[in-house]
Coordinates of C-alpha atoms in Angstrom, one line a residue:
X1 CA 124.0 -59.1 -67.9
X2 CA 126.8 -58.0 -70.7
X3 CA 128.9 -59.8 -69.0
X4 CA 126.9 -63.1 -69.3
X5 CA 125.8 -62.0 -72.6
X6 CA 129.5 -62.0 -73.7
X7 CA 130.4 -65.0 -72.1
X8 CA 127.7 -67.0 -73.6
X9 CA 128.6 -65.1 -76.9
X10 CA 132.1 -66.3 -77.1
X11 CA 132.4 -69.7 -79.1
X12 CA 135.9 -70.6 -77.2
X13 CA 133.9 -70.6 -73.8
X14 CA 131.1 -72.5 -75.3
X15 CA 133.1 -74.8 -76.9
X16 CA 135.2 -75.7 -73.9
X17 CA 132.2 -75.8 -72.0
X18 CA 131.2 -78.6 -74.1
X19 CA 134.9 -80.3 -73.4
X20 CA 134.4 -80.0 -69.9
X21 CA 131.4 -81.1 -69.3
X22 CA 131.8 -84.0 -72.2
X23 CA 134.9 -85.3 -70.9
X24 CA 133.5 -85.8 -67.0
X25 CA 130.7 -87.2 -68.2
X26 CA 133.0 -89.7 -70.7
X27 CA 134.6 -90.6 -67.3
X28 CA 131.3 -92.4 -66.0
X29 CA 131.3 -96.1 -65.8
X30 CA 127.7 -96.9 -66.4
X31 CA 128.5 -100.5 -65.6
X32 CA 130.5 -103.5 -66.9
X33 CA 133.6 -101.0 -67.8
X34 CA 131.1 -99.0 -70.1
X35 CA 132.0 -95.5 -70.8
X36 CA 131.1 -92.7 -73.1
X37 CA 134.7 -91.5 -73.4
X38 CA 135.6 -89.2 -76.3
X39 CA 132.0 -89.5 -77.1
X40 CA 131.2 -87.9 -73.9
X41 CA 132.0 -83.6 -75.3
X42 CA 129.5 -85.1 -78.6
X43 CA 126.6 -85.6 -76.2
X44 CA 127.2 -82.6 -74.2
X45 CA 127.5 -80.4 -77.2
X46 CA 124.2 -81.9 -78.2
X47 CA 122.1 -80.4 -75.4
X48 CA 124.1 -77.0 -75.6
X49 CA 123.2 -76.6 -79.6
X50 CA 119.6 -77.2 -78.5
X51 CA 119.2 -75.0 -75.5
X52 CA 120.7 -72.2 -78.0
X53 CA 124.6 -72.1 -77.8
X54 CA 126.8 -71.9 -80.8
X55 CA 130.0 -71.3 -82.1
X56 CA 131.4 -70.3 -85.2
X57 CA 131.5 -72.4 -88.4
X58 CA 135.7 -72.4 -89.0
X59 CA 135.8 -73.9 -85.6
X60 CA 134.7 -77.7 -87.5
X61 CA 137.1 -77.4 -90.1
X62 CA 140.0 -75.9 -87.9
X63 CA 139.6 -78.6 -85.2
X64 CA 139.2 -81.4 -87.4
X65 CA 142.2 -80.6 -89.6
X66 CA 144.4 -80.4 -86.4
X67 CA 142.8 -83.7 -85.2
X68 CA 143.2 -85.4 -88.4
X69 CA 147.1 -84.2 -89.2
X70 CA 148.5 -85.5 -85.9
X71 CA 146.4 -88.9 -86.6
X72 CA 148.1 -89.3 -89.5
X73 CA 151.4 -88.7 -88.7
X74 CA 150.9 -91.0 -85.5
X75 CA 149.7 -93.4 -88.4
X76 CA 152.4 -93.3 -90.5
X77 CA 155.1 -95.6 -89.4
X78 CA 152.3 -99.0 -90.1
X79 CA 150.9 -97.5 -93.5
X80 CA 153.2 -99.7 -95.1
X81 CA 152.2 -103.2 -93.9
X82 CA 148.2 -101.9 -93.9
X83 CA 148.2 -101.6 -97.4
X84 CA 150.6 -104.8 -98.6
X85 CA 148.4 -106.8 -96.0
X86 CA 144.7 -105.6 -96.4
X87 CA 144.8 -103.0 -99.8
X88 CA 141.7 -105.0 -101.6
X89 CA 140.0 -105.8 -98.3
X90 CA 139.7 -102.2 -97.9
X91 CA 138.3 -101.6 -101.1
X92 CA 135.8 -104.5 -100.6
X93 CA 134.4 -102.5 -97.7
X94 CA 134.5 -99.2 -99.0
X95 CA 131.8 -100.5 -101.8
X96 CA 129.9 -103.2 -99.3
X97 CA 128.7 -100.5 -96.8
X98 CA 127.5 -97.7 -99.3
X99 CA 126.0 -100.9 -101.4
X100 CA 124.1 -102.3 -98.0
X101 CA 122.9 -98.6 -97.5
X102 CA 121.4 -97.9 -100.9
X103 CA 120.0 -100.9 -101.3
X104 CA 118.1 -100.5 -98.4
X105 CA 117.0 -96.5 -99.2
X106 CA 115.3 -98.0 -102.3
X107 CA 113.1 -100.5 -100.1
X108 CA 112.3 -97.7 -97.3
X109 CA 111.2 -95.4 -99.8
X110 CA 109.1 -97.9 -102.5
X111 CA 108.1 -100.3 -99.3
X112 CA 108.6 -99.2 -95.6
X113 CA 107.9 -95.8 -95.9
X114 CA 106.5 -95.3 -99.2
X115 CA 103.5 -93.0 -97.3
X116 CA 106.7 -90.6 -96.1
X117 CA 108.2 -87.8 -98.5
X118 CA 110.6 -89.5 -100.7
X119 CA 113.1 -87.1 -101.3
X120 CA 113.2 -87.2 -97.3
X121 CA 114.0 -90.7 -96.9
X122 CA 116.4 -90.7 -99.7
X123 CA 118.3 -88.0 -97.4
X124 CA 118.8 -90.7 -94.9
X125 CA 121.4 -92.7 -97.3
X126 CA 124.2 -89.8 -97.5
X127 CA 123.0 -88.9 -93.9
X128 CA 122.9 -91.9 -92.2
X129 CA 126.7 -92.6 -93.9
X130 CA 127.9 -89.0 -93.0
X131 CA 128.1 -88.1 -96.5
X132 CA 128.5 -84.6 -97.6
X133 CA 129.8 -85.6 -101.1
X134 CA 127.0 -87.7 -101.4
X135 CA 124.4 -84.8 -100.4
X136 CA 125.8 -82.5 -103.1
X137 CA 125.5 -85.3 -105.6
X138 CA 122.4 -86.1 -105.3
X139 CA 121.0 -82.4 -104.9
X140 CA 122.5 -81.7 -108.2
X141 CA 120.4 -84.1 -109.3
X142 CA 117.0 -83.5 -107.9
X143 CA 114.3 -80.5 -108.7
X144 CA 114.1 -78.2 -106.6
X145 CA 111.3 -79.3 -104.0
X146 CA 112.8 -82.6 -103.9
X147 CA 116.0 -81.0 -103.3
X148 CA 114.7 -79.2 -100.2
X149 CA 113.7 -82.4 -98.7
X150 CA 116.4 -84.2 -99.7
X151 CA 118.9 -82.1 -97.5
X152 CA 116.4 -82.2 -94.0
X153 CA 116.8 -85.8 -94.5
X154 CA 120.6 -85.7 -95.1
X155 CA 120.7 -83.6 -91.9
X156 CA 118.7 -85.3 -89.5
X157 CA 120.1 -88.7 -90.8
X158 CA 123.9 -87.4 -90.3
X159 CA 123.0 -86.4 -86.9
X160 CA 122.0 -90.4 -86.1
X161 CA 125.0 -91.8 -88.1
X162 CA 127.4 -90.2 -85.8
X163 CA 125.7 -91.3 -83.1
X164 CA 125.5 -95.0 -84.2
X165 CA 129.1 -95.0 -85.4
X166 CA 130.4 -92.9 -82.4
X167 CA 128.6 -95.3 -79.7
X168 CA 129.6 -98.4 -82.0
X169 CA 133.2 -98.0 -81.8
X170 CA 132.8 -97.4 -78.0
X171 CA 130.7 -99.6 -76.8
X172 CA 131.5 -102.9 -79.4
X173 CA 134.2 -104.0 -77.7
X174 CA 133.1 -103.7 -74.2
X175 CA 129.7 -105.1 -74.6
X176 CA 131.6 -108.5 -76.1
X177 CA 134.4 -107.9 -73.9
X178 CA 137.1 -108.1 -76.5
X179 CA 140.7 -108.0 -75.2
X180 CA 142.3 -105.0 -76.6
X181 CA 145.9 -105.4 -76.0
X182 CA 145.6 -109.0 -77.5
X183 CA 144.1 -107.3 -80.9
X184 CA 146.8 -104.5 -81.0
X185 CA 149.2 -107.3 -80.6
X186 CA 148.2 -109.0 -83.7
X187 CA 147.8 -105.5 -85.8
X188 CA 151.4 -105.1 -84.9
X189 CA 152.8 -109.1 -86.0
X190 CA 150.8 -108.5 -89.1
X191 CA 151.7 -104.9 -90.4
X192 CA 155.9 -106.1 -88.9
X193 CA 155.9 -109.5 -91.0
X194 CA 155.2 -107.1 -94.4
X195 CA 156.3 -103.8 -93.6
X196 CA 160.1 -103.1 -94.8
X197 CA 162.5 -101.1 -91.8
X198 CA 162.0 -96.9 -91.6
X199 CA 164.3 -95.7 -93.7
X200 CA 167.9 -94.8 -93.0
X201 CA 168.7 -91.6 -91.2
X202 CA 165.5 -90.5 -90.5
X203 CA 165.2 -89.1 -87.1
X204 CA 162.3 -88.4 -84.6
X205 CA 162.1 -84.7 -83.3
X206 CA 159.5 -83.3 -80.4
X207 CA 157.5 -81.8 -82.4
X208 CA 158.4 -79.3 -85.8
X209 CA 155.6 -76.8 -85.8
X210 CA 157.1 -76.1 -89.6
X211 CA 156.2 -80.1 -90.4
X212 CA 152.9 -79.9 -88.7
X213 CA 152.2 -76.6 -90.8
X214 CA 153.5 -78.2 -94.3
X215 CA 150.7 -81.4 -93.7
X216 CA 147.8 -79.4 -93.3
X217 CA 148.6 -76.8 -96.3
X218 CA 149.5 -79.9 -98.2
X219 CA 146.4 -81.5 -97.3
X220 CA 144.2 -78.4 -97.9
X221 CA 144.9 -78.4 -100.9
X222 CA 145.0 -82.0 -102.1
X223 CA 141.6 -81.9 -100.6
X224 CA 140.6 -78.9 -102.7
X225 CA 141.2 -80.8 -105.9
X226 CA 138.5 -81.2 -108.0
X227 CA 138.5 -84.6 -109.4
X228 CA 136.1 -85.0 -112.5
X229 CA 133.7 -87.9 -112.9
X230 CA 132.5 -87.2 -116.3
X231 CA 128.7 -87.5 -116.6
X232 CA 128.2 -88.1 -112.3
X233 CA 130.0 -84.7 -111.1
X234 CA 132.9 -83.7 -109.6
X235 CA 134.3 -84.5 -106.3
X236 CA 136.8 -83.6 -104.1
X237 CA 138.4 -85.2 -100.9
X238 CA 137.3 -82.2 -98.4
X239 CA 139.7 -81.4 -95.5
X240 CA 139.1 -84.8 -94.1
X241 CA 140.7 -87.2 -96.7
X242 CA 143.5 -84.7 -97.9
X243 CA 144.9 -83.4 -94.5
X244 CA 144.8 -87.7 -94.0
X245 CA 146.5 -88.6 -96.7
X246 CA 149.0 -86.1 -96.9
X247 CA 149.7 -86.8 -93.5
X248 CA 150.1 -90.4 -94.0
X249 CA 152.6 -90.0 -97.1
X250 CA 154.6 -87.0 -95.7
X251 CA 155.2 -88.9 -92.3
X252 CA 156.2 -92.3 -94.1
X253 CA 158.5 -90.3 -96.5
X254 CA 160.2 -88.7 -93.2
X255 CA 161.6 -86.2 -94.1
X256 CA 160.6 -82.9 -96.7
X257 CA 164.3 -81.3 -97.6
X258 CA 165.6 -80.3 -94.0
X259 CA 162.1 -80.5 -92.5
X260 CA 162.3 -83.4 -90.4
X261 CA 157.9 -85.3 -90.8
X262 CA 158.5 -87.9 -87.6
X263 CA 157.3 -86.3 -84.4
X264 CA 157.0 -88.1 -81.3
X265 CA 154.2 -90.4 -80.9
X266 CA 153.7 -89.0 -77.2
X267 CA 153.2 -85.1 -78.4
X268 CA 151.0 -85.8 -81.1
X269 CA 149.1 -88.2 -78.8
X270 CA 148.4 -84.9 -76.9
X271 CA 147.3 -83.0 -79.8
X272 CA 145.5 -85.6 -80.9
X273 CA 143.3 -85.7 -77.8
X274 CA 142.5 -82.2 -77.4
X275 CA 141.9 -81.5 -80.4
X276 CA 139.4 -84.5 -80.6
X277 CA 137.6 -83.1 -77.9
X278 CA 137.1 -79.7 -79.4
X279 CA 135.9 -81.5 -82.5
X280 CA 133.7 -83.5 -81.3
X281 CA 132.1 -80.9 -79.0
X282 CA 131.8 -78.4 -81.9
X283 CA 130.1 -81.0 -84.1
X284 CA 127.4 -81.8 -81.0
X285 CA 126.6 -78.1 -80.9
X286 CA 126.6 -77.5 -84.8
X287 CA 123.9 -80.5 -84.8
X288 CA 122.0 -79.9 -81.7
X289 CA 120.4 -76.4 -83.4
X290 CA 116.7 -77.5 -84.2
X291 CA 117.0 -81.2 -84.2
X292 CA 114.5 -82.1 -81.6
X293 CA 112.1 -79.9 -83.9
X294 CA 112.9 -81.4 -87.0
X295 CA 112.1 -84.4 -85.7
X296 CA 109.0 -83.7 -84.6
X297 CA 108.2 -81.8 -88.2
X298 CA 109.1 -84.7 -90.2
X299 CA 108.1 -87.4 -88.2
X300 CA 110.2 -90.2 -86.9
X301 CA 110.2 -92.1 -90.2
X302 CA 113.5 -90.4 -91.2
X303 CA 115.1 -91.2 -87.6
X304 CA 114.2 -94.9 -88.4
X305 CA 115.6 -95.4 -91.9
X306 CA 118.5 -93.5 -91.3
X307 CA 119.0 -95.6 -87.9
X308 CA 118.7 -98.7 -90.0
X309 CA 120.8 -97.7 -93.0
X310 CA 124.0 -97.0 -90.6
X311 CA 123.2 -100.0 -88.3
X312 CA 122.8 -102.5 -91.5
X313 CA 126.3 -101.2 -93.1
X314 CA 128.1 -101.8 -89.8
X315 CA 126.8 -105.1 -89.3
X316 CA 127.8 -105.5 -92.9
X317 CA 131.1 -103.7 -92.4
X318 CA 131.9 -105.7 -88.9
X319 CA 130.6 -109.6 -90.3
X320 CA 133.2 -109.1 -93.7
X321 CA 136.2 -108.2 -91.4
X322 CA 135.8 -109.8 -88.4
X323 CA 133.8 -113.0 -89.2
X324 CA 135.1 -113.6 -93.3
X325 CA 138.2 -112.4 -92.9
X326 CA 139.3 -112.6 -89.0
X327 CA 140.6 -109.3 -89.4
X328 CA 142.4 -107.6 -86.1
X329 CA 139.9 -105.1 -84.4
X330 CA 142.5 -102.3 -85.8
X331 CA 142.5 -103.0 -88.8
X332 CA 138.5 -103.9 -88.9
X333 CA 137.9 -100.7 -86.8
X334 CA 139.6 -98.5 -89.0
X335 CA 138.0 -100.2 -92.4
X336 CA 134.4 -99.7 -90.8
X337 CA 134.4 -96.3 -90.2
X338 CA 135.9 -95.3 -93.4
X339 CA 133.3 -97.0 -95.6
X340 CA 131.0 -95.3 -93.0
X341 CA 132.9 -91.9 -93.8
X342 CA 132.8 -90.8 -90.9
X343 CA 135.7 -88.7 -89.1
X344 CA 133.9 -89.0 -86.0
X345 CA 133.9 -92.7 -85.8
X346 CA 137.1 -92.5 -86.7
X347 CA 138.1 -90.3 -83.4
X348 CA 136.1 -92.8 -80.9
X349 CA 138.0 -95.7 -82.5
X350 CA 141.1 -94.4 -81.8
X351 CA 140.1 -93.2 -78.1
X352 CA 138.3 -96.4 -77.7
X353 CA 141.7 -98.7 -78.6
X354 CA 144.0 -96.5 -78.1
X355 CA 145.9 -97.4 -81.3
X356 CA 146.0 -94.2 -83.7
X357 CA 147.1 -97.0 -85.7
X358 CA 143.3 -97.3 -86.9
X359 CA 143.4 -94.5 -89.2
X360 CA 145.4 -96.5 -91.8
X361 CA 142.7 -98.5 -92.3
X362 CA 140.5 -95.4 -92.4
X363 CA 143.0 -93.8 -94.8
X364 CA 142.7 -97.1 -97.3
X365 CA 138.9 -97.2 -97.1
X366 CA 137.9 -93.6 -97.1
X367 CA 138.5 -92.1 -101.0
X368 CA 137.0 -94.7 -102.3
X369 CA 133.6 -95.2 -100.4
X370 CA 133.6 -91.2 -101.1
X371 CA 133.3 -92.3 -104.4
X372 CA 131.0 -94.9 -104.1
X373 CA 128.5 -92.7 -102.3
X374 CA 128.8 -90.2 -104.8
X375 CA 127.9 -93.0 -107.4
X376 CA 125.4 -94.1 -105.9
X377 CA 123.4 -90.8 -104.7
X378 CA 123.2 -90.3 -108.5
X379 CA 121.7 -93.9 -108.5
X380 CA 119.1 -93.4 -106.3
X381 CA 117.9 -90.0 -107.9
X382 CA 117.6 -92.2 -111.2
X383 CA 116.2 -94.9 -110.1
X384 CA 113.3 -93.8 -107.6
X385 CA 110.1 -91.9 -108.9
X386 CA 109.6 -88.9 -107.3

C-alpha cells in the first residue's frame, strides 16, 4: 500500500498519466476525421482531478512557460508581416469579444437569470473568457459576499471556456471541412508580400539552452511588470503574455550579443508538443477538483451563461475575421483565441493546423483584450445592482 500511496502521491506520475491516457484517447477518430487531439490529456486530466489526483501548483506555470517560449520563437520569423498586415484587425478583436461578453453578462444577470446570485453570474464573464486579470479586477471591486460568489462563478465559468475554445479550434475546421494546407498557403503569401528578408548573418543553431533560458527570465519578468491604470487598478501580463512576447521580439531580433535566438523549427516543434501535453493535462486535473459538485451547489445557471458568453464571442470573433475580413484560418485562429485569452486555445490551434504560426496573431490580440477585460470587469461591478 506505500508503494501505491507514493505512486499516486507523486505529481510527475499523475501528470504523465494524464499524457498518456489524453494523447491515446486524442488519437480516436470519432468519425468524419474528428479527433480530440491535444485536447485529448485536457479531458483525461479532467476525470483524474475529480476522482482525487493532483499535482502541484508550479507544475501550470512551469509547463506553460516552456510551452509558450518555444511557440514564440517558432513564431518569430512571420511576426513581421502579422503585424504590417492585420495590426488594427487585431485590436478590433481584442475589444469585439470582451464587448460581446459583457454585454451579454448584464442581460443574464438583470433578465435571464435575474432569480440566480448575481455576483455568480457576473463570474461567468472573466470565466467564461479565461480571465484571471479580469477576476482580480472585479474582486477588488466587489464587497465581500459578492466577492465570494463572484470567484465560484469565475471558476466554474473558466472551466467551460477552455472547453468551448479547446473543442472549437479542434473541431471548427473538421466539422466544415476546411482545407488546411490551402489556409497555411495563403498565411504564408500574405505575411511574404509585407514582411522584409531575416536579417543578415543571423544563423539557425539546434537548440541554445542559454537562448531558451534568456526568453523565459526575460519574459518573467516583463510579465511581472506592474502596469498602472489609474483609477481601474493595476495589471500585469502574467507568465502568459510576457514569456510570449519576449519570445516573439528576441527570436525576430536573432541574435542577443553572442547568444544566437533562432533555433530550429523541428526541435522546438518537439518541445512544443510535450510540453503542451503536460500543460494541458495539469490544467484538466487542477479544474477537475470539485467541479461536478459545484455544479450541482450552484445550479446549472452559471454553466449556461458562461457557455453562452464564450460561444457568442467566438461567433463574434470567427464572423469579423473570416466572413468581414476573409481572413486566413491562421491568422483568424490566432486572433480568436487571444481576445478569448486563452493559452489553452491557443495550444489546440496550433495542434489542430499545425502552424505555430498562429500565435502571432495571438501575440497581437492578447495584451490588449487583457486590458479590455480588466476595463470592463470594473464595468460590470458599476453598473449592476447587487
Amino acid at each position: 500500500m506505500a508503494f501505491v500511496e507514493s505512486l499516486v502521491g507523486s505529481g510527475v506520475f499523475v501528470m504523465f498519466l494524464a499524457v498518456l491516457i489524453g494523447m491515446a484517447f486524442g488519437r480516436i477518430n470519432l468519425g468524419r476525421g474528428i479527433k480530440f487531439g491535444v485536447a485529448g490529456p485536457l479531458f483525461a486530466g479532467l476525470v483524474l482531478g475529480h476522482v482525487g489526483f493532483t499535482v502541484p501548483g508550479a507544475y501550470s506555470g512551469l509547463t506553460l512557460a516552456l510551452f509558450v517560449a518555444a511557440v514564440g520563437l517558432i513564431a518569430a520569423h512571420e511576426i513581421e508581416g502579422t503585424v504590417k498586415t492585420y495590426g488594427l484587425n487585431f485590436l478590433v478583436i481584442a475589444v469585439l469579444m470582451p464587448t460581446i461578453a459583457v454585454i451579454f453578462t448584464y442581460i443574464w444577470t438583470q433578465f435571464v437569470f435575474a432569480d440566480a446570485s448575481t455576483g455568480l453570474i457576473m463570474g461567468s464573464f472573466s470565466g467564461a473568457l479565461t480571465s484571471s486579470p479580469g477576476l482580480g479586477s472585479a474582486m477588488e471591486a466587489l464587497p465581500e459576499a459578492a466577492a465570494q460568489q463572484y470567484q465560484i462563478g469565475h471558476s466554474v465559468g473558466y472551466v467551460i471556456g477552455v472547453l468551448i475554445i479547446v473543442m472549437f479550434q479542434q473541431l471548427y475546421p473538421k466539422a466544415i471541412q476546411m482545407d488546411v494546407a490551402h489556409e497555411k498557403q495563403r498565411f504564408t503569401e500574405t505575411v511574404s508580400q509585407i514582411a522584409g528578408e531575416d536579417g543578415p548573418g543571423i544563423e539557425e543553431v539546434t537548440f541554445s539552452v542559454l537562448g531558451f533560458a534568456i526568453v523565459l527570465v526575460a519574459g518573467s519578468i516583463l510579465g511581472s511588470i506592474p502596469i498602472p491604470l489609474g483609477p481601474i487598478g493595476v495589471i500585469s501580463l502574467g507568465t502568459t503574455g510576457g514569456v510570449l512576447i519576449a519570445a516573439l521580439v528576441l527570436g525576430y531580433i536573432g541574435t542577443i550579443g553572442p547568444v544566437t535566438m533562432r533555433m530550429e523549427t523541428t526541435v522546438l516543434s518537439e518541445i512544443r508538443a510535450f510540453t503542451l501535453a503536460m500543460f494541458l493535462a495539469v490544467v484538466g486535473i487542477d479544474a477537475g477538483a470539485g467541479l461536478v459538485e459545484t455544479i450541482q451547489e450552484y445550479g446549472v445557471q452559471i454553466v449556461i451563461a458562461s457557455g453562452l458568453n464564450s460561444i457568442l464571442a467566438i461567433v463574434g470573433g470567427l464572423l469579423i475575421t473570416r466572413f468581414v475580413w476573409k481572413m486566413d484560418w491562421i491568422h483568424a485562429a490566432g486572433g480568436i483565441v487571444g481576445g478569448h485569452t486563452d493559452t489553452k486555445g491557443l495550444a489546440a490551434a496550433i495542434d489542430a493546423t499545425d502552424s505555430d504560426e498562429v500565435a502571432a496573431g495571438y501575440g497581437n490580440t492578447y495584451p490588449f483584450a487583457l486590458l479590455a477585460m480588466v476595463i470592463y470587469a470594473k464595468l460590470l461591478v458599476a453598473v449592476i445592482p447587487l
